[in-house]
């Protein structure tokens, strides 16, 4: 079960955010080594369709229970401005020592994550 949450937009659409385990081969594609998971954002008509979009991409065991980690306003803006409406990055501050200011990682299209997992 993945930690995550959702936010319903004024037009009835939803943005679902999930923290999912990182594919093992993604470390070879430039992800920082200490990061154990990725934050995935999906823009869809409802929560069920958002999870179906992920399952259709091969992420079969994805479930959303509760609303413990809803998307932030910055995350919502990022996914709304992406043409696919499906993006990911490592969670902010993951693997960064305390007291060090890290440059936030850019959002990537989901195809980059799936391509690295298939390699």
mmCIF file of N, CA and C in Angstrom, residues 10-96:
data_model
loop_
_atom_site.group_PDB
_atom_site.id
_atom_site.type_symbol
_atom_site.label_atom_id
_atom_site.label_comp_id
_atom_site.label_asym_id
_atom_site.label_seq_id
_atom_site.Cartn_x
_atom_site.Cartn_y
_atom_site.Cartn_z
ATOM 1 N N UNK A 10 -11.971 22.425 -8.416
ATOM 2 C CA UNK A 10 -13.286 23.034 -8.580
ATOM 3 C C UNK A 10 -14.072 22.522 -9.782
ATOM 4 N N UNK A 11 -13.389 22.049 -10.839
ATOM 5 C CA UNK A 11 -14.096 21.551 -12.015
ATOM 6 C C UNK A 11 -14.512 20.087 -11.887
ATOM 7 N N UNK A 12 -14.282 19.470 -10.725
ATOM 8 C CA UNK A 12 -14.683 18.089 -10.496
ATOM 9 C C UNK A 12 -13.586 17.071 -10.745
ATOM 10 N N UNK A 13 -12.501 17.491 -11.389
ATOM 11 C CA UNK A 13 -11.366 16.599 -11.632
ATOM 12 C C UNK A 13 -10.593 16.415 -10.317
ATOM 13 N N UNK A 14 -9.710 15.417 -10.273
ATOM 14 C CA UNK A 14 -8.896 15.195 -9.082
ATOM 15 C C UNK A 14 -7.428 15.102 -9.470
ATOM 16 N N UNK A 15 -6.582 15.401 -8.498
ATOM 17 C CA UNK A 15 -5.143 15.160 -8.607
ATOM 18 C C UNK A 15 -4.802 14.185 -7.498
ATOM 19 N N UNK A 16 -4.247 13.046 -7.876
ATOM 20 C CA UNK A 16 -3.867 12.010 -6.923
ATOM 21 C C UNK A 16 -2.349 12.009 -6.815
ATOM 22 N N UNK A 17 -1.847 11.994 -5.586
ATOM 23 C CA UNK A 17 -0.405 11.931 -5.330
ATOM 24 C C UNK A 17 -0.114 10.658 -4.552
ATOM 25 N N UNK A 18 0.869 9.887 -5.018
ATOM 26 C CA UNK A 18 1.243 8.633 -4.371
ATOM 27 C C UNK A 18 2.755 8.553 -4.208
ATOM 28 N N UNK A 19 3.209 8.024 -3.082
ATOM 29 C CA UNK A 19 4.616 7.690 -2.890
ATOM 30 C C UNK A 19 4.746 6.208 -3.165
ATOM 31 N N UNK A 20 5.444 5.867 -4.239
ATOM 32 C CA UNK A 20 5.586 4.482 -4.656
ATOM 33 C C UNK A 20 7.037 4.043 -4.552
ATOM 34 N N UNK A 21 7.275 2.744 -4.355
ATOM 35 C CA UNK A 21 8.657 2.255 -4.339
ATOM 36 C C UNK A 21 9.330 2.502 -5.680
ATOM 37 N N UNK A 22 10.577 2.872 -5.615
ATOM 38 C CA UNK A 22 11.354 3.135 -6.825
ATOM 39 C C UNK A 22 11.714 1.821 -7.507
ATOM 40 N N UNK A 23 11.583 1.763 -8.835
ATOM 41 C CA UNK A 23 12.051 0.565 -9.537
ATOM 42 C C UNK A 23 13.546 0.361 -9.293
ATOM 43 N N UNK A 24 13.975 -0.879 -9.179
ATOM 44 C CA UNK A 24 15.374 -1.179 -8.838
ATOM 45 C C UNK A 24 16.360 -0.633 -9.845
ATOM 46 N N UNK A 25 16.017 -0.674 -11.098
ATOM 47 C CA UNK A 25 16.962 -0.241 -12.121
ATOM 48 C C UNK A 25 17.001 1.275 -12.293
ATOM 49 N N UNK A 26 16.151 2.011 -11.596
ATOM 50 C CA UNK A 26 16.125 3.472 -11.753
ATOM 51 C C UNK A 26 17.386 4.128 -11.208
ATOM 52 N N UNK A 27 18.105 3.458 -10.326
ATOM 53 C CA UNK A 27 19.336 4.028 -9.793
ATOM 54 C C UNK A 27 20.362 4.215 -10.904
ATOM 55 N N UNK A 28 20.323 3.358 -11.908
ATOM 56 C CA UNK A 28 21.249 3.483 -13.026
ATOM 57 C C UNK A 28 20.905 4.659 -13.922
ATOM 58 N N UNK A 29 19.700 5.174 -13.820
ATOM 59 C CA UNK A 29 19.256 6.261 -14.697
ATOM 60 C C UNK A 29 19.468 7.639 -14.090
ATOM 61 N N UNK A 30 20.189 7.734 -12.974
ATOM 62 C CA UNK A 30 20.514 9.045 -12.441
ATOM 63 C C UNK A 30 19.747 9.457 -11.197
ATOM 64 N N UNK A 31 18.919 8.588 -10.640
ATOM 65 C CA UNK A 31 18.253 8.932 -9.394
ATOM 66 C C UNK A 31 19.259 8.857 -8.255
ATOM 67 N N UNK A 32 19.125 9.716 -7.244
ATOM 68 C CA UNK A 32 20.035 9.627 -6.113
ATOM 69 C C UNK A 32 19.913 8.269 -5.424
ATOM 70 N N UNK A 33 21.015 7.721 -4.985
ATOM 71 C CA UNK A 33 21.027 6.381 -4.396
ATOM 72 C C UNK A 33 20.189 6.250 -3.130
ATOM 73 N N UNK A 34 20.199 7.226 -2.190
ATOM 74 C CA UNK A 34 19.439 7.022 -0.956
ATOM 75 C C UNK A 34 17.925 7.055 -1.130
ATOM 76 N N UNK A 35 17.434 7.595 -2.229
ATOM 77 C CA UNK A 35 15.985 7.712 -2.417
ATOM 78 C C UNK A 35 15.364 6.332 -2.581
ATOM 79 N N UNK A 36 14.415 6.005 -1.727
ATOM 80 C CA UNK A 36 13.797 4.689 -1.768
ATOM 81 C C UNK A 36 12.462 4.696 -2.486
ATOM 82 N N UNK A 37 11.927 5.856 -2.746
ATOM 83 C CA UNK A 37 10.640 5.898 -3.419
ATOM 84 C C UNK A 37 10.536 7.132 -4.307
ATOM 85 N N UNK A 38 9.453 7.191 -5.053
ATOM 86 C CA UNK A 38 9.194 8.316 -5.946
ATOM 87 C C UNK A 38 7.794 8.849 -5.657
ATOM 88 N N UNK A 39 7.585 10.106 -5.941
ATOM 89 C CA UNK A 39 6.279 10.749 -5.776
ATOM 90 C C UNK A 39 5.658 10.847 -7.161
ATOM 91 N N UNK A 40 4.507 10.222 -7.340
ATOM 92 C CA UNK A 40 3.818 10.192 -8.623
ATOM 93 C C UNK A 40 2.548 11.016 -8.504
ATOM 94 N N UNK A 41 2.302 11.873 -9.508
ATOM 95 C CA UNK A 41 1.093 12.691 -9.557
ATOM 96 C C UNK A 41 0.289 12.331 -10.792
ATOM 97 N N UNK A 42 -1.024 12.184 -10.614
ATOM 98 C CA UNK A 42 -1.915 11.820 -11.713
ATOM 99 C C UNK A 42 -3.097 12.779 -11.718
ATOM 100 N N UNK A 43 -3.410 13.323 -12.894
ATOM 101 C CA UNK A 43 -4.585 14.179 -13.077
ATOM 102 C C UNK A 43 -5.625 13.359 -13.829
ATOM 103 N N UNK A 44 -6.817 13.209 -13.258
ATOM 104 C CA UNK A 44 -7.841 12.371 -13.889
ATOM 105 C C UNK A 44 -9.234 12.850 -13.484
ATOM 106 N N UNK A 45 -10.246 12.220 -14.091
ATOM 107 C CA UNK A 45 -11.639 12.569 -13.826
ATOM 108 C C UNK A 45 -12.037 12.245 -12.376
ATOM 109 N N UNK A 46 -11.567 11.108 -11.848
ATOM 110 C CA UNK A 46 -11.841 10.725 -10.458
ATOM 111 C C UNK A 46 -10.714 9.830 -9.958
ATOM 112 N N UNK A 47 -10.757 9.465 -8.659
ATOM 113 C CA UNK A 47 -9.675 8.665 -8.072
ATOM 114 C C UNK A 47 -9.536 7.305 -8.737
ATOM 115 N N UNK A 48 -10.649 6.678 -9.043
ATOM 116 C CA UNK A 48 -10.593 5.357 -9.668
ATOM 117 C C UNK A 48 -9.900 5.412 -11.030
ATOM 118 N N UNK A 49 -10.201 6.419 -11.811
ATOM 119 C CA UNK A 49 -9.554 6.549 -13.125
ATOM 120 C C UNK A 49 -8.072 6.871 -12.995
ATOM 121 N N UNK A 50 -7.704 7.637 -11.982
ATOM 122 C CA UNK A 50 -6.285 7.942 -11.757
ATOM 123 C C UNK A 50 -5.513 6.662 -11.456
ATOM 124 N N UNK A 51 -6.060 5.829 -10.596
ATOM 125 C CA UNK A 51 -5.389 4.572 -10.272
ATOM 126 C C UNK A 51 -5.388 3.617 -11.462
ATOM 127 N N UNK A 52 -6.440 3.651 -12.263
ATOM 128 C CA UNK A 52 -6.497 2.813 -13.466
ATOM 129 C C UNK A 52 -5.413 3.235 -14.451
ATOM 130 N N UNK A 53 -5.175 4.543 -14.578
ATOM 131 C CA UNK A 53 -4.105 5.008 -15.472
ATOM 132 C C UNK A 53 -2.758 4.420 -15.056
ATOM 133 N N UNK A 54 -2.495 4.379 -13.744
ATOM 134 C CA UNK A 54 -1.241 3.804 -13.266
ATOM 135 C C UNK A 54 -1.188 2.297 -13.490
ATOM 136 N N UNK A 55 -2.299 1.631 -13.242
ATOM 137 C CA UNK A 55 -2.337 0.177 -13.432
ATOM 138 C C UNK A 55 -2.154 -0.188 -14.898
ATOM 139 N N UNK A 56 -2.686 0.611 -15.803
ATOM 140 C CA UNK A 56 -2.521 0.352 -17.233
ATOM 141 C C UNK A 56 -1.073 0.524 -17.687
ATOM 142 N N UNK A 57 -0.284 1.257 -16.917
ATOM 143 C CA UNK A 57 1.125 1.441 -17.239
ATOM 144 C C UNK A 57 2.003 0.338 -16.654
ATOM 145 N N UNK A 58 1.394 -0.595 -15.925
ATOM 146 C CA UNK A 58 2.148 -1.711 -15.365
ATOM 147 C C UNK A 58 2.352 -1.643 -13.865
ATOM 148 N N UNK A 59 1.870 -0.603 -13.218
ATOM 149 C CA UNK A 59 1.987 -0.492 -11.762
ATOM 150 C C UNK A 59 0.743 -1.123 -11.147
ATOM 151 N N UNK A 60 0.716 -2.433 -11.081
ATOM 152 C CA UNK A 60 -0.498 -3.186 -10.752
ATOM 153 C C UNK A 60 -0.959 -3.061 -9.306
ATOM 154 N N UNK A 61 -0.067 -3.048 -8.366
ATOM 155 C CA UNK A 61 -0.457 -3.082 -6.954
ATOM 156 C C UNK A 61 -0.523 -1.676 -6.360
ATOM 157 N N UNK A 62 -1.236 -0.770 -7.001
ATOM 158 C CA UNK A 62 -1.345 0.608 -6.531
ATOM 159 C C UNK A 62 -2.739 0.822 -5.964
ATOM 160 N N UNK A 63 -2.787 1.187 -4.686
ATOM 161 C CA UNK A 63 -4.058 1.468 -4.018
ATOM 162 C C UNK A 63 -3.932 2.764 -3.253
ATOM 163 N N UNK A 64 -5.029 3.456 -3.074
ATOM 164 C CA UNK A 64 -5.051 4.694 -2.307
ATOM 165 C C UNK A 64 -5.997 4.505 -1.136
ATOM 166 N N UNK A 65 -5.440 4.481 0.048
ATOM 167 C CA UNK A 65 -6.237 4.334 1.267
ATOM 168 C C UNK A 65 -6.080 5.613 2.088
ATOM 169 N N UNK A 66 -7.122 6.366 2.206
ATOM 170 C CA UNK A 66 -7.078 7.582 2.995
ATOM 171 C C UNK A 66 -6.516 8.767 2.229
ATOM 172 N N UNK A 67 -6.195 9.808 2.988
ATOM 173 C CA UNK A 67 -5.713 11.046 2.399
ATOM 174 C C UNK A 67 -4.586 11.601 3.259
ATOM 175 N N UNK A 68 -3.624 10.746 3.602
ATOM 176 C CA UNK A 68 -2.553 11.120 4.523
ATOM 177 C C UNK A 68 -1.542 12.081 3.909
ATOM 178 N N UNK A 69 -1.290 11.981 2.609
ATOM 179 C CA UNK A 69 -0.284 12.832 1.954
ATOM 180 C C UNK A 69 -0.856 13.431 0.674
ATOM 181 N N UNK A 70 -1.797 14.382 0.811
ATOM 182 C CA UNK A 70 -2.393 14.983 -0.399
ATOM 183 C C UNK A 70 -1.370 15.819 -1.155
ATOM 184 N N UNK A 71 -1.633 16.102 -2.429
ATOM 185 C CA UNK A 71 -0.701 16.919 -3.206
ATOM 186 C C UNK A 71 -0.672 18.358 -2.704
ATOM 187 N N UNK A 72 0.496 18.951 -2.766
ATOM 188 C CA UNK A 72 0.648 20.347 -2.375
ATOM 189 C C UNK A 72 0.193 21.239 -3.539
ATOM 190 N N UNK A 73 -0.039 22.515 -3.286
ATOM 191 C CA UNK A 73 -0.417 23.412 -4.394
ATOM 192 C C UNK A 73 0.623 23.444 -5.517
ATOM 193 N N UNK A 74 1.901 23.370 -5.192
ATOM 194 C CA UNK A 74 2.934 23.345 -6.227
ATOM 195 C C UNK A 74 2.847 22.079 -7.063
ATOM 196 N N UNK A 75 2.555 20.950 -6.428
ATOM 197 C CA UNK A 75 2.412 19.694 -7.161
ATOM 198 C C UNK A 75 1.196 19.728 -8.081
ATOM 199 N N UNK A 76 0.115 20.309 -7.604
ATOM 200 C CA UNK A 76 -1.097 20.421 -8.425
ATOM 201 C C UNK A 76 -0.817 21.267 -9.657
ATOM 202 N N UNK A 77 -0.125 22.379 -9.464
ATOM 203 C CA UNK A 77 0.220 23.239 -10.596
ATOM 204 C C UNK A 77 1.094 22.503 -11.597
ATOM 205 N N UNK A 78 2.057 21.732 -11.100
ATOM 206 C CA UNK A 78 2.964 21.003 -11.988
ATOM 207 C C UNK A 78 2.214 19.987 -12.846
ATOM 208 N N UNK A 79 1.318 19.220 -12.240
ATOM 209 C CA UNK A 79 0.620 18.179 -13.007
ATOM 210 C C UNK A 79 -0.411 18.790 -13.955
ATOM 211 N N UNK A 80 -1.009 19.907 -13.593
ATOM 212 C CA UNK A 80 -1.978 20.549 -14.479
ATOM 213 C C UNK A 80 -1.306 21.143 -15.716
ATOM 214 N N UNK A 81 -0.050 21.524 -15.603
ATOM 215 C CA UNK A 81 0.663 22.121 -16.735
ATOM 216 C C UNK A 81 1.413 21.100 -17.574
ATOM 217 N N UNK A 82 1.333 19.836 -17.219
ATOM 218 C CA UNK A 82 1.998 18.806 -18.018
ATOM 219 C C UNK A 82 0.992 18.212 -18.996
ATOM 220 N N UNK A 83 1.370 18.034 -20.259
ATOM 221 C CA UNK A 83 0.398 17.554 -21.258
ATOM 222 C C UNK A 83 -0.172 16.165 -20.970
ATOM 223 N N UNK A 84 0.621 15.262 -20.377
ATOM 224 C CA UNK A 84 0.124 13.913 -20.078
ATOM 225 C C UNK A 84 -0.678 13.860 -18.787
ATOM 226 N N UNK A 85 -0.426 14.788 -17.867
ATOM 227 C CA UNK A 85 -1.105 14.756 -16.579
ATOM 228 C C UNK A 85 -0.632 13.618 -15.703
ATOM 229 N N UNK A 86 0.603 13.147 -15.929
ATOM 230 C CA UNK A 86 1.146 12.013 -15.184
ATOM 231 C C UNK A 86 2.650 12.224 -15.064
ATOM 232 N N UNK A 87 3.118 12.646 -13.871
ATOM 233 C CA UNK A 87 4.522 12.993 -13.674
ATOM 234 C C UNK A 87 5.051 12.388 -12.381
ATOM 235 N N UNK A 88 6.385 12.411 -12.205
ATOM 236 C CA UNK A 88 7.008 11.860 -11.003
ATOM 237 C C UNK A 88 8.326 12.574 -10.701
ATOM 238 N N UNK A 89 8.787 12.428 -9.464
ATOM 239 C CA UNK A 89 10.118 12.838 -9.020
ATOM 240 C C UNK A 89 10.366 12.213 -7.650
ATOM 241 N N UNK A 90 11.606 12.264 -7.185
ATOM 242 C CA UNK A 90 11.869 11.781 -5.838
ATOM 243 C C UNK A 90 11.299 12.794 -4.858
ATOM 244 N N UNK A 91 10.820 12.352 -3.696
ATOM 245 C CA UNK A 91 10.258 13.307 -2.734
ATOM 246 C C UNK A 91 11.297 14.331 -2.290
ATOM 247 N N UNK A 92 10.888 15.583 -2.061
ATOM 248 C CA UNK A 92 11.838 16.617 -1.651
ATOM 249 C C UNK A 92 12.521 16.254 -0.339
ATOM 250 N N UNK A 93 13.822 16.523 -0.267
ATOM 251 C CA UNK A 93 14.570 16.266 0.961
ATOM 252 C C UNK A 93 14.944 14.824 1.173
ATOM 253 N N UNK A 94 14.664 13.952 0.217
ATOM 254 C CA UNK A 94 14.962 12.532 0.357
ATOM 255 C C UNK A 94 16.445 12.306 0.149
ATOM 256 N N UNK A 95 17.125 11.803 1.160
ATOM 257 C CA UNK A 95 18.541 11.513 1.045
ATOM 258 C C UNK A 95 19.442 12.721 1.226
ATOM 259 N N UNK A 96 18.873 13.861 1.645
ATOM 260 C CA UNK A 96 19.675 15.062 1.861
ATOM 261 C C UNK A 96 19.937 15.190 3.351
#
